[in-house]
PDB file of C-alpha atoms and ligand atoms in Angstrom:
ATOM      1  CA  MET A  37     -27.745  -4.180   8.295  1.00  0.00           C
ATOM      2  CA  MET A  38     -27.153  -4.923  11.670  1.00  0.00           C
ATOM      3  CA  THR A  39     -26.441  -8.741  10.601  1.00  0.00           C
ATOM      4  CA  ASP A  40     -24.357  -7.462   7.572  1.00  0.00           C
ATOM      5  CA  ASN A  41     -22.131  -5.609  10.097  1.00  0.00           C
ATOM      6  CA  TYR A  42     -22.188  -8.427  12.405  1.00  0.00           C
ATOM      7  CA  LEU A  43     -20.585 -10.868   9.461  1.00  0.00           C
ATOM      8  CA  LEU A  44     -18.352  -8.425   7.985  1.00  0.00           C
ATOM      9  CA  LEU A  45     -16.858  -8.460  11.642  1.00  0.00           C
ATOM     10  CA  GLY A  46     -16.373 -12.662  12.150  1.00  0.00           C
ATOM     11  CA  ALA A  47     -14.910 -12.511   8.595  1.00  0.00           C
ATOM     12  CA  LYS A  48     -12.050  -9.562   9.386  1.00  0.00           C
ATOM     13  CA  LYS A  49     -11.139 -11.904  12.931  1.00  0.00           C
ATOM     14  CA  LYS A  50     -11.142 -14.720  11.066  1.00  0.00           C
ATOM     15  CA  LEU A  51      -8.245 -13.017   8.053  1.00  0.00           C
ATOM     16  CA  ILE A  52      -6.614 -11.305  10.749  1.00  0.00           C
ATOM     17  CA  GLU A  53      -5.829 -14.915  11.817  1.00  0.00           C
ATOM     18  CA  GLU A  54      -5.269 -16.442   8.633  1.00  0.00           C
ATOM     19  CA  LEU A  55      -2.723 -13.637   7.791  1.00  0.00           C
ATOM     20  CA  ARG A  56      -0.649 -14.764  11.349  1.00  0.00           C
ATOM     21  CA  GLN A  57      -0.429 -18.226  10.099  1.00  0.00           C
ATOM     22  CA  LYS A  58       0.776 -17.186   6.829  1.00  0.00           C
ATOM     23  CA  GLY A  59       3.731 -16.000   9.119  1.00  0.00           C
ATOM     24  CA  ILE A  60       2.770 -11.592  10.133  1.00  0.00           C
ATOM     25  CA  THR A  61       3.940 -11.758  13.393  1.00  0.00           C
ATOM     26  CA  ASP A  62       3.985  -7.859  13.893  1.00  0.00           C
ATOM     27  CA  GLU A  63       1.281  -7.057  16.212  1.00  0.00           C
ATOM     28  CA  ARG A  64       0.936  -3.887  14.940  1.00  0.00           C
ATOM     29  CA  VAL A  65       0.424  -4.647  11.393  1.00  0.00           C
ATOM     30  CA  LEU A  66      -2.454  -7.170  12.600  1.00  0.00           C
ATOM     31  CA  ALA A  67      -3.650  -4.490  15.502  1.00  0.00           C
ATOM     32  CA  ALA A  68      -4.280  -1.800  11.702  1.00  0.00           C
ATOM     33  CA  PHE A  69      -6.247  -5.011  10.062  1.00  0.00           C
ATOM     34  CA  ASP A  70      -8.716  -5.131  12.772  1.00  0.00           C
ATOM     35  CA  LYS A  71      -8.960  -1.185  12.633  1.00  0.00           C
ATOM     36  CA  VAL A  72      -8.903  -0.384   9.161  1.00  0.00           C
ATOM     37  CA  GLU A  73     -12.220  -1.774   7.526  1.00  0.00           C
ATOM     38  CA  ARG A  74     -11.467  -3.180   4.282  1.00  0.00           C
ATOM     39  CA  HIS A  75     -14.696  -3.200   2.888  1.00  0.00           C
ATOM     40  CA  ARG A  76     -14.703   0.688   3.252  1.00  0.00           C
ATOM     41  CA  PHE A  77     -12.742   0.698  -0.212  1.00  0.00           C
ATOM     42  CA  VAL A  78     -14.495  -1.770  -2.827  1.00  0.00           C
ATOM     43  CA  GLU A  79     -17.852  -1.596  -4.228  1.00  0.00           C
ATOM     44  CA  SER A  80     -20.566  -2.846  -1.900  1.00  0.00           C
ATOM     45  CA  PHE A  81     -21.131  -5.795  -4.610  1.00  0.00           C
ATOM     46  CA  LEU A  82     -17.577  -7.080  -3.460  1.00  0.00           C
ATOM     47  CA  TRP A  83     -18.532  -6.663   0.258  1.00  0.00           C
ATOM     48  CA  ASP A  84     -18.402 -10.253   0.884  1.00  0.00           C
ATOM     49  CA  LYS A  85     -15.085 -11.316  -0.535  1.00  0.00           C
ATOM     50  CA  ALA A  86     -13.743  -7.871   1.397  1.00  0.00           C
ATOM     51  CA  TYR A  87     -12.045  -9.995   3.592  1.00  0.00           C
ATOM     52  CA  GLU A  88     -11.180 -12.953   1.972  1.00  0.00           C
ATOM     53  CA  ASN A  89      -7.083 -13.212   1.191  1.00  0.00           C
ATOM     54  CA  LYS A  90      -7.706 -12.302  -2.604  1.00  0.00           C
ATOM     55  CA  ALA A  91      -6.938  -9.253  -4.538  1.00  0.00           C
ATOM     56  CA  LEU A  92     -10.091  -7.807  -5.558  1.00  0.00           C
ATOM     57  CA  LYS A  93     -11.014  -4.991  -8.465  1.00  0.00           C
ATOM     58  CA  LEU A  94     -11.404  -1.898  -8.341  1.00  0.00           C
ATOM     59  CA  MET A  95     -11.998   0.744 -11.259  1.00  0.00           C
ATOM     60  CA  ASN A  96      -9.487   1.294 -14.491  1.00  0.00           C
ATOM     61  CA  GLY A  97      -8.057  -1.964 -14.050  1.00  0.00           C
ATOM     62  CA  GLN A  98      -5.946  -1.369 -10.854  1.00  0.00           C
ATOM     63  CA  THR A  99      -6.778  -4.361  -8.030  1.00  0.00           C
ATOM     64  CA  ILE A 100      -6.821  -4.034  -4.218  1.00  0.00           C
ATOM     65  CA  SER A 101      -3.124  -5.868  -3.687  1.00  0.00           C
ATOM     66  CA  HIS A 102      -4.117  -9.227  -1.353  1.00  0.00           C
ATOM     67  CA  PRO A 103      -4.580  -8.406   2.368  1.00  0.00           C
ATOM     68  CA  TYR A 104      -1.100 -11.281   2.657  1.00  0.00           C
ATOM     69  CA  THR A 105       1.040  -9.209  -0.009  1.00  0.00           C
ATOM     70  CA  VAL A 106      -0.159  -5.575   1.952  1.00  0.00           C
ATOM     71  CA  ALA A 107       0.247  -7.145   5.391  1.00  0.00           C
ATOM     72  CA  PHE A 108       3.521  -8.167   4.750  1.00  0.00           C
ATOM     73  CA  GLN A 109       5.213  -5.524   2.914  1.00  0.00           C
ATOM     74  CA  SER A 110       3.750  -3.301   5.482  1.00  0.00           C
ATOM     75  CA  GLN A 111       6.074  -5.688   7.257  1.00  0.00           C
ATOM     76  CA  LEU A 112       8.925  -5.660   5.879  1.00  0.00           C
ATOM     77  CA  LEU A 113       8.994  -1.829   6.275  1.00  0.00           C
ATOM     78  CA  GLN A 114       9.375  -2.060   9.712  1.00  0.00           C
ATOM     79  CA  VAL A 115       7.149   0.946  10.307  1.00  0.00           C
ATOM     80  CA  GLN A 116       7.683   3.104  13.682  1.00  0.00           C
ATOM     81  CA  PRO A 117       5.385   5.547  15.198  1.00  0.00           C
ATOM     82  CA  GLY A 118       6.388   9.081  13.573  1.00  0.00           C
ATOM     83  CA  ASP A 119       7.937   7.343  10.056  1.00  0.00           C
ATOM     84  CA  LYS A 120       7.092   9.525   7.363  1.00  0.00           C
ATOM     85  CA  VAL A 121       6.205   6.996   4.778  1.00  0.00           C
ATOM     86  CA  LEU A 122       5.574   7.731   0.913  1.00  0.00           C
ATOM     87  CA  GLU A 123       3.757   4.803  -0.695  1.00  0.00           C
ATOM     88  CA  ILE A 124       3.956   5.039  -5.039  1.00  0.00           C
ATOM     89  CA  GLY A 125       0.815   3.754  -6.399  1.00  0.00           C
ATOM     90  CA  THR A 126      -2.373   4.848  -4.267  1.00  0.00           C
ATOM     91  CA  GLY A 127      -5.097   2.282  -5.463  1.00  0.00           C
ATOM     92  CA  SER A 128      -8.117   1.856  -3.127  1.00  0.00           C
ATOM     93  CA  GLY A 129      -6.066   3.675  -0.085  1.00  0.00           C
ATOM     94  CA  PHE A 130      -6.391   0.510   1.893  1.00  0.00           C
ATOM     95  CA  GLN A 131      -2.660   0.254   2.045  1.00  0.00           C
ATOM     96  CA  ALA A 132      -2.182   3.671   2.788  1.00  0.00           C
ATOM     97  CA  ALA A 133      -4.741   3.038   6.003  1.00  0.00           C
ATOM     98  CA  ILE A 134      -2.932   0.664   7.478  1.00  0.00           C
ATOM     99  CA  LEU A 135       0.526   2.456   7.365  1.00  0.00           C
ATOM    100  CA  SER A 136      -1.252   5.059   9.297  1.00  0.00           C
ATOM    101  CA  ALA A 137      -3.566   3.227  11.819  1.00  0.00           C
ATOM    102  CA  MET A 138       0.404   1.719  12.954  1.00  0.00           C
ATOM    103  CA  GLY A 139       1.569   5.655  13.861  1.00  0.00           C
ATOM    104  CA  ALA A 140       3.175   6.590  10.367  1.00  0.00           C
ATOM    105  CA  ARG A 141       2.414   9.966   8.487  1.00  0.00           C
ATOM    106  CA  VAL A 142       1.911   8.605   4.757  1.00  0.00           C
ATOM    107  CA  PHE A 143       2.655  10.247   1.399  1.00  0.00           C
ATOM    108  CA  SER A 144       0.951   8.461  -1.426  1.00  0.00           C
ATOM    109  CA  VAL A 145       1.178   8.759  -5.282  1.00  0.00           C
ATOM    110  CA  GLU A 146      -1.238   7.465  -7.576  1.00  0.00           C
ATOM    111  CA  ARG A 147      -0.770   8.563 -11.770  1.00  0.00           C
ATOM    112  CA  GLN A 148      -4.361   7.593 -12.371  1.00  0.00           C
ATOM    113  CA  GLN A 149      -6.549  10.680 -11.552  1.00  0.00           C
ATOM    114  CA  GLN A 150      -9.832   8.912 -11.080  1.00  0.00           C
ATOM    115  CA  LEU A 151      -8.184   6.161  -8.761  1.00  0.00           C
ATOM    116  CA  HIS A 152      -6.685   9.385  -7.233  1.00  0.00           C
ATOM    117  CA  LEU A 153     -10.198  11.270  -6.592  1.00  0.00           C
ATOM    118  CA  SER A 154     -11.794   8.729  -5.232  1.00  0.00           C
ATOM    119  CA  ALA A 155      -9.356   7.380  -2.628  1.00  0.00           C
ATOM    120  CA  LYS A 156      -9.289  10.953  -1.867  1.00  0.00           C
ATOM    121  CA  ARG A 157     -12.873  11.255  -1.415  1.00  0.00           C
ATOM    122  CA  LEU A 158     -12.843   8.390   0.874  1.00  0.00           C
ATOM    123  CA  LEU A 159      -9.955   8.640   3.221  1.00  0.00           C
ATOM    124  CA  GLU A 160     -11.414  12.577   3.658  1.00  0.00           C
ATOM    125  CA  LYS A 161     -14.368  10.621   5.979  1.00  0.00           C
ATOM    126  CA  LEU A 162     -11.938   7.685   7.378  1.00  0.00           C
ATOM    127  CA  ASP A 163      -8.453   9.256   7.698  1.00  0.00           C
ATOM    128  CA  ASP A 164      -7.914  12.887   6.797  1.00  0.00           C
ATOM    129  CA  ARG A 165      -4.155  13.073   7.896  1.00  0.00           C
ATOM    130  CA  ILE A 166      -3.058  10.910   4.945  1.00  0.00           C
ATOM    131  CA  VAL A 167      -1.470  12.864   2.208  1.00  0.00           C
ATOM    132  CA  LEU A 168      -2.812  11.965  -1.414  1.00  0.00           C
ATOM    133  CA  TYR A 169      -0.273  13.234  -4.302  1.00  0.00           C
ATOM    134  CA  TYR A 170      -1.621  12.528  -8.487  1.00  0.00           C
ATOM    135  CA  GLY A 171       1.558  12.277  -9.448  1.00  0.00           C
ATOM    136  CA  ASP A 172       3.982   9.591 -11.286  1.00  0.00           C
ATOM    137  CA  GLY A 173       5.361   7.428  -8.603  1.00  0.00           C
ATOM    138  CA  PHE A 174       8.623   7.417 -10.728  1.00  0.00           C
ATOM    139  CA  GLN A 175       9.483  11.276  -9.750  1.00  0.00           C
ATOM    140  CA  GLY A 176       8.329  10.602  -5.957  1.00  0.00           C
ATOM    141  CA  TYR A 177       6.657  13.116  -3.938  1.00  0.00           C
ATOM    142  CA  PRO A 178      10.222  15.431  -3.574  1.00  0.00           C
ATOM    143  CA  ARG A 179       8.011  18.138  -1.395  1.00  0.00           C
ATOM    144  CA  PHE A 180       7.875  16.400   1.736  1.00  0.00           C
ATOM    145  CA  ALA A 181      11.166  14.184   1.481  1.00  0.00           C
ATOM    146  CA  PRO A 182      13.234  12.908   2.374  1.00  0.00           C
ATOM    147  CA  TYR A 183      11.467   9.543   4.288  1.00  0.00           C
ATOM    148  CA  SER A 184      12.310   7.442   6.233  1.00  0.00           C
ATOM    149  CA  LYS A 185      10.520   4.608   4.430  1.00  0.00           C
ATOM    150  CA  ILE A 186       8.828   3.994   1.402  1.00  0.00           C
ATOM    151  CA  ILE A 187       6.793   1.029  -0.306  1.00  0.00           C
ATOM    152  CA  VAL A 188       5.993   0.666  -3.701  1.00  0.00           C
ATOM    153  CA  THR A 189       2.906  -1.139  -3.788  1.00  0.00           C
ATOM    154  CA  CYS A 190       2.683  -1.815  -8.391  1.00  0.00           C
ATOM    155  CA  GLY A 191       5.208  -3.897 -10.199  1.00  0.00           C
ATOM    156  CA  ALA A 192       8.706  -1.802 -10.777  1.00  0.00           C
ATOM    157  CA  PRO A 193      10.811  -2.489 -13.532  1.00  0.00           C
ATOM    158  CA  GLU A 194      13.557  -1.189 -11.781  1.00  0.00           C
ATOM    159  CA  VAL A 195      14.541   0.532  -8.665  1.00  0.00           C
ATOM    160  CA  PRO A 196      13.499   4.186  -9.493  1.00  0.00           C
ATOM    161  CA  ALA A 197      16.672   6.705  -8.605  1.00  0.00           C
ATOM    162  CA  ALA A 198      14.397   9.696  -7.465  1.00  0.00           C
ATOM    163  CA  LEU A 199      13.347   7.444  -4.468  1.00  0.00           C
ATOM    164  CA  LEU A 200      16.853   6.066  -4.235  1.00  0.00           C
ATOM    165  CA  GLN A 201      17.548   9.802  -3.488  1.00  0.00           C
ATOM    166  CA  GLN A 202      13.959  10.428  -1.804  1.00  0.00           C
ATOM    167  CA  LEU A 203      14.933   8.077   1.008  1.00  0.00           C
ATOM    168  CA  ALA A 204      16.441   9.465   4.669  1.00  0.00           C
ATOM    169  CA  VAL A 205      19.665   7.370   4.849  1.00  0.00           C
ATOM    170  CA  GLY A 206      19.093   4.798   7.626  1.00  0.00           C
ATOM    171  CA  GLY A 207      15.584   4.212   5.388  1.00  0.00           C
ATOM    172  CA  ILE A 208      14.286   1.500   4.620  1.00  0.00           C
ATOM    173  CA  MET A 209      12.330   1.046   0.736  1.00  0.00           C
ATOM    174  CA  VAL A 210      10.123  -2.143  -0.167  1.00  0.00           C
ATOM    175  CA  ILE A 211       9.636  -2.608  -3.545  1.00  0.00           C
ATOM    176  CA  PRO A 212       8.455  -5.312  -6.223  1.00  0.00           C
ATOM    177  CA  VAL A 213      10.964  -5.341  -8.791  1.00  0.00           C
ATOM    178  CA  GLY A 214      10.701  -7.180 -12.302  1.00  0.00           C
ATOM    179  CA  ASP A 215       8.734  -7.144 -15.880  1.00  0.00           C
ATOM    180  CA  GLU A 216       6.531 -10.132 -15.770  1.00  0.00           C
ATOM    181  CA  SER A 217       6.555 -11.025 -11.833  1.00  0.00           C
ATOM    182  CA  HIS A 218       8.023  -8.811  -9.135  1.00  0.00           C
ATOM    183  CA  THR A 219      10.589  -9.792  -6.499  1.00  0.00           C
ATOM    184  CA  MET A 220      10.049  -8.560  -3.355  1.00  0.00           C
ATOM    185  CA  ARG A 221      13.603  -6.339  -2.642  1.00  0.00           C
ATOM    186  CA  ARG A 222      14.272  -4.149   0.858  1.00  0.00           C
ATOM    187  CA  ILE A 223      16.779  -1.665   0.298  1.00  0.00           C
ATOM    188  CA  VAL A 224      18.433  -0.271   3.714  1.00  0.00           C
ATOM    189  CA  LYS A 225      19.364   3.862   2.927  1.00  0.00           C
ATOM    190  CA  VAL A 226      23.108   3.148   4.943  1.00  0.00           C
ATOM    191  CA  ASP A 227      24.560   6.048   2.958  1.00  0.00           C
ATOM    192  CA  ASP A 228      24.137   8.719   0.435  1.00  0.00           C
ATOM    193  CA  ASN A 229      25.898   5.960  -2.405  1.00  0.00           C
ATOM    194  CA  GLN A 230      25.929   2.779  -0.366  1.00  0.00           C
ATOM    195  CA  TYR A 231      22.473   0.512   0.103  1.00  0.00           C
ATOM    196  CA  ASP A 232      21.729  -3.119   1.762  1.00  0.00           C
ATOM    197  CA  GLU A 233      19.580  -5.027  -0.109  1.00  0.00           C
ATOM    198  CA  GLU A 234      17.852  -8.424   0.831  1.00  0.00           C
ATOM    199  CA  THR A 235      14.765  -9.938  -1.371  1.00  0.00           C
ATOM    200  CA  PHE A 236      12.008 -11.708  -0.413  1.00  0.00           C
ATOM    201  CA  GLY A 237      10.021 -13.864  -3.062  1.00  0.00           C
ATOM    202  CA  ASP A 238       8.093 -13.627  -5.617  1.00  0.00           C
ATOM    203  CA  PHE A 239       4.881 -12.112  -5.993  1.00  0.00           C
ATOM    204  CA  LEU A 240       2.351 -10.283  -9.373  1.00  0.00           C
ATOM    205  CA  PHE A 241       1.483  -6.538  -9.428  1.00  0.00           C
ATOM    206  CA  VAL A 242       0.076  -4.413 -11.567  1.00  0.00           C
ATOM    207  CA  PRO A 243       2.825  -2.691 -13.636  1.00  0.00           C
ATOM    208  CA  MET A 244       4.364   0.881 -12.303  1.00  0.00           C
ATOM    209  CA  LEU A 245       3.273   2.558 -15.090  1.00  0.00           C
ATOM    210  CA  LYS A 246       5.183   6.169 -16.658  1.00  0.00           C
ATOM    211  CA  GLU A 247       3.900   9.611 -16.324  1.00  0.00           C
ATOM    212  CA  ARG A 248       0.198  10.370 -15.200  1.00  0.00           C
ATOM    213  CA  VAL A 249      -3.415   9.806 -17.059  1.00  0.00           C
ATOM    214  CA  ASN A 250      -6.758  11.041 -17.262  1.00  0.00           C
ATOM    215  CA  VAL A 251      -8.567   7.343 -17.990  1.00  0.00           C
ATOM    216  CA  LYS A 252     -12.492   6.657 -17.945  1.00  0.00           C
TER     217      LYS A 252
HETATM  218  N1  LIG B 280      -2.051   0.296  -2.739  1.00  0.00           N
HETATM  219  C1  LIG B 280      -2.795  -0.132  -3.194  1.00  0.00           C
HETATM  220  C2  LIG B 280      -3.029  -1.070  -4.311  1.00  0.00           C
HETATM  221  C3  LIG B 280      -2.920  -0.130  -5.821  1.00  0.00           C
HETATM  222  S1  LIG B 280      -2.825  -1.488  -7.150  1.00  0.00           S
HETATM  223  C4  LIG B 280      -3.931  -0.434  -2.661  1.00  0.00           C
HETATM  224  O1  LIG B 280      -4.217  -0.478  -1.362  1.00  0.00           O
HETATM  225  O2  LIG B 280      -5.066  -0.415  -2.958  1.00  0.00           O
HETATM  226  C5  LIG B 280      -1.423  -0.966  -7.925  1.00  0.00           C
HETATM  227  C6  LIG B 280      -1.572   1.062  -7.952  1.00  0.00           C
HETATM  228  O3  LIG B 280       0.111   1.887  -8.909  1.00  0.00           O
HETATM  229  C7  LIG B 280      -2.464   1.118  -9.110  1.00  0.00           C
HETATM  230  O4  LIG B 280      -3.467   2.475  -8.807  1.00  0.00           O
HETATM  231  C8  LIG B 280      -1.424   1.873  -9.967  1.00  0.00           C
HETATM  232  O5  LIG B 280      -2.558   2.539 -11.328  1.00  0.00           O
HETATM  233  C9  LIG B 280      -0.506   2.714  -9.731  1.00  0.00           C
HETATM  234  N2  LIG B 280       0.467   2.889  -9.894  1.00  0.00           N
HETATM  235  C10 LIG B 280       1.206   2.335 -11.772  1.00  0.00           C
HETATM  236  N3  LIG B 280       2.027   3.226 -11.726  1.00  0.00           N
HETATM  237  C11 LIG B 280       2.243   4.395 -10.853  1.00  0.00           C
HETATM  238  C12 LIG B 280       3.303   5.074 -11.111  1.00  0.00           C
HETATM  239  N4  LIG B 280       3.901   5.492 -12.004  1.00  0.00           N
HETATM  240  N5  LIG B 280       2.739   6.130 -10.325  1.00  0.00           N
HETATM  241  C13 LIG B 280       1.941   6.085  -9.310  1.00  0.00           C
HETATM  242  N6  LIG B 280       1.479   5.146  -9.030  1.00  0.00           N
HETATM  243  C14 LIG B 280       1.027   4.211  -9.976  1.00  0.00           C
END
């Protein structure tokens, strides 16, 4: 077991170097990847792949995003300690844990009850500051709005109006938008009716789907 941990530690250092080489320069993102152990977010038969730059399977046909995608979105979000961040698409809880390790107060919404519950069980042990909510991300999470940052980790058909509304003035939203492939957009809310927008290339995400579900 000790040897296993030692091997995983080496693999983690290598992954962080790879992220750096691919253009992740925000030291707080890299420090969070050092702190949060990705293998804890996948089943044990996948541990030897947990620090490769790959998306891995979760239950219910969902995936934990590529480490590079998680790092890239986290960097685009320009997280500051104390930021209130809303995440849409909890999945494994890994992205939420990275943002929390960067000092954000994280609220994360998941539409699949099984995934929500298993992330909840895990994060209660690893990082109990993260607030998880079983709901439909198209509605956001009005209870704790406004948020200084919003990150969507599933491919959205369009930018949901509720999310624009729940973003604080001066806040930043990072969201992949499209039908088959998804263009990464960063939206800054300049004031209540004015938004600035930049795009950052195409990515592949699982689709953002409407309404909560409870499937085994
Ligand atoms: N951030 C996750 C990535 C999970 S993949 C991680 O770090 O592991 C995207 C997730 O978005 C899936 O779990 C999927 O069920 C969820 N999702 C899809 N549509 C959604 C919606 N409308 N509201 C909330 N979550 C949604």
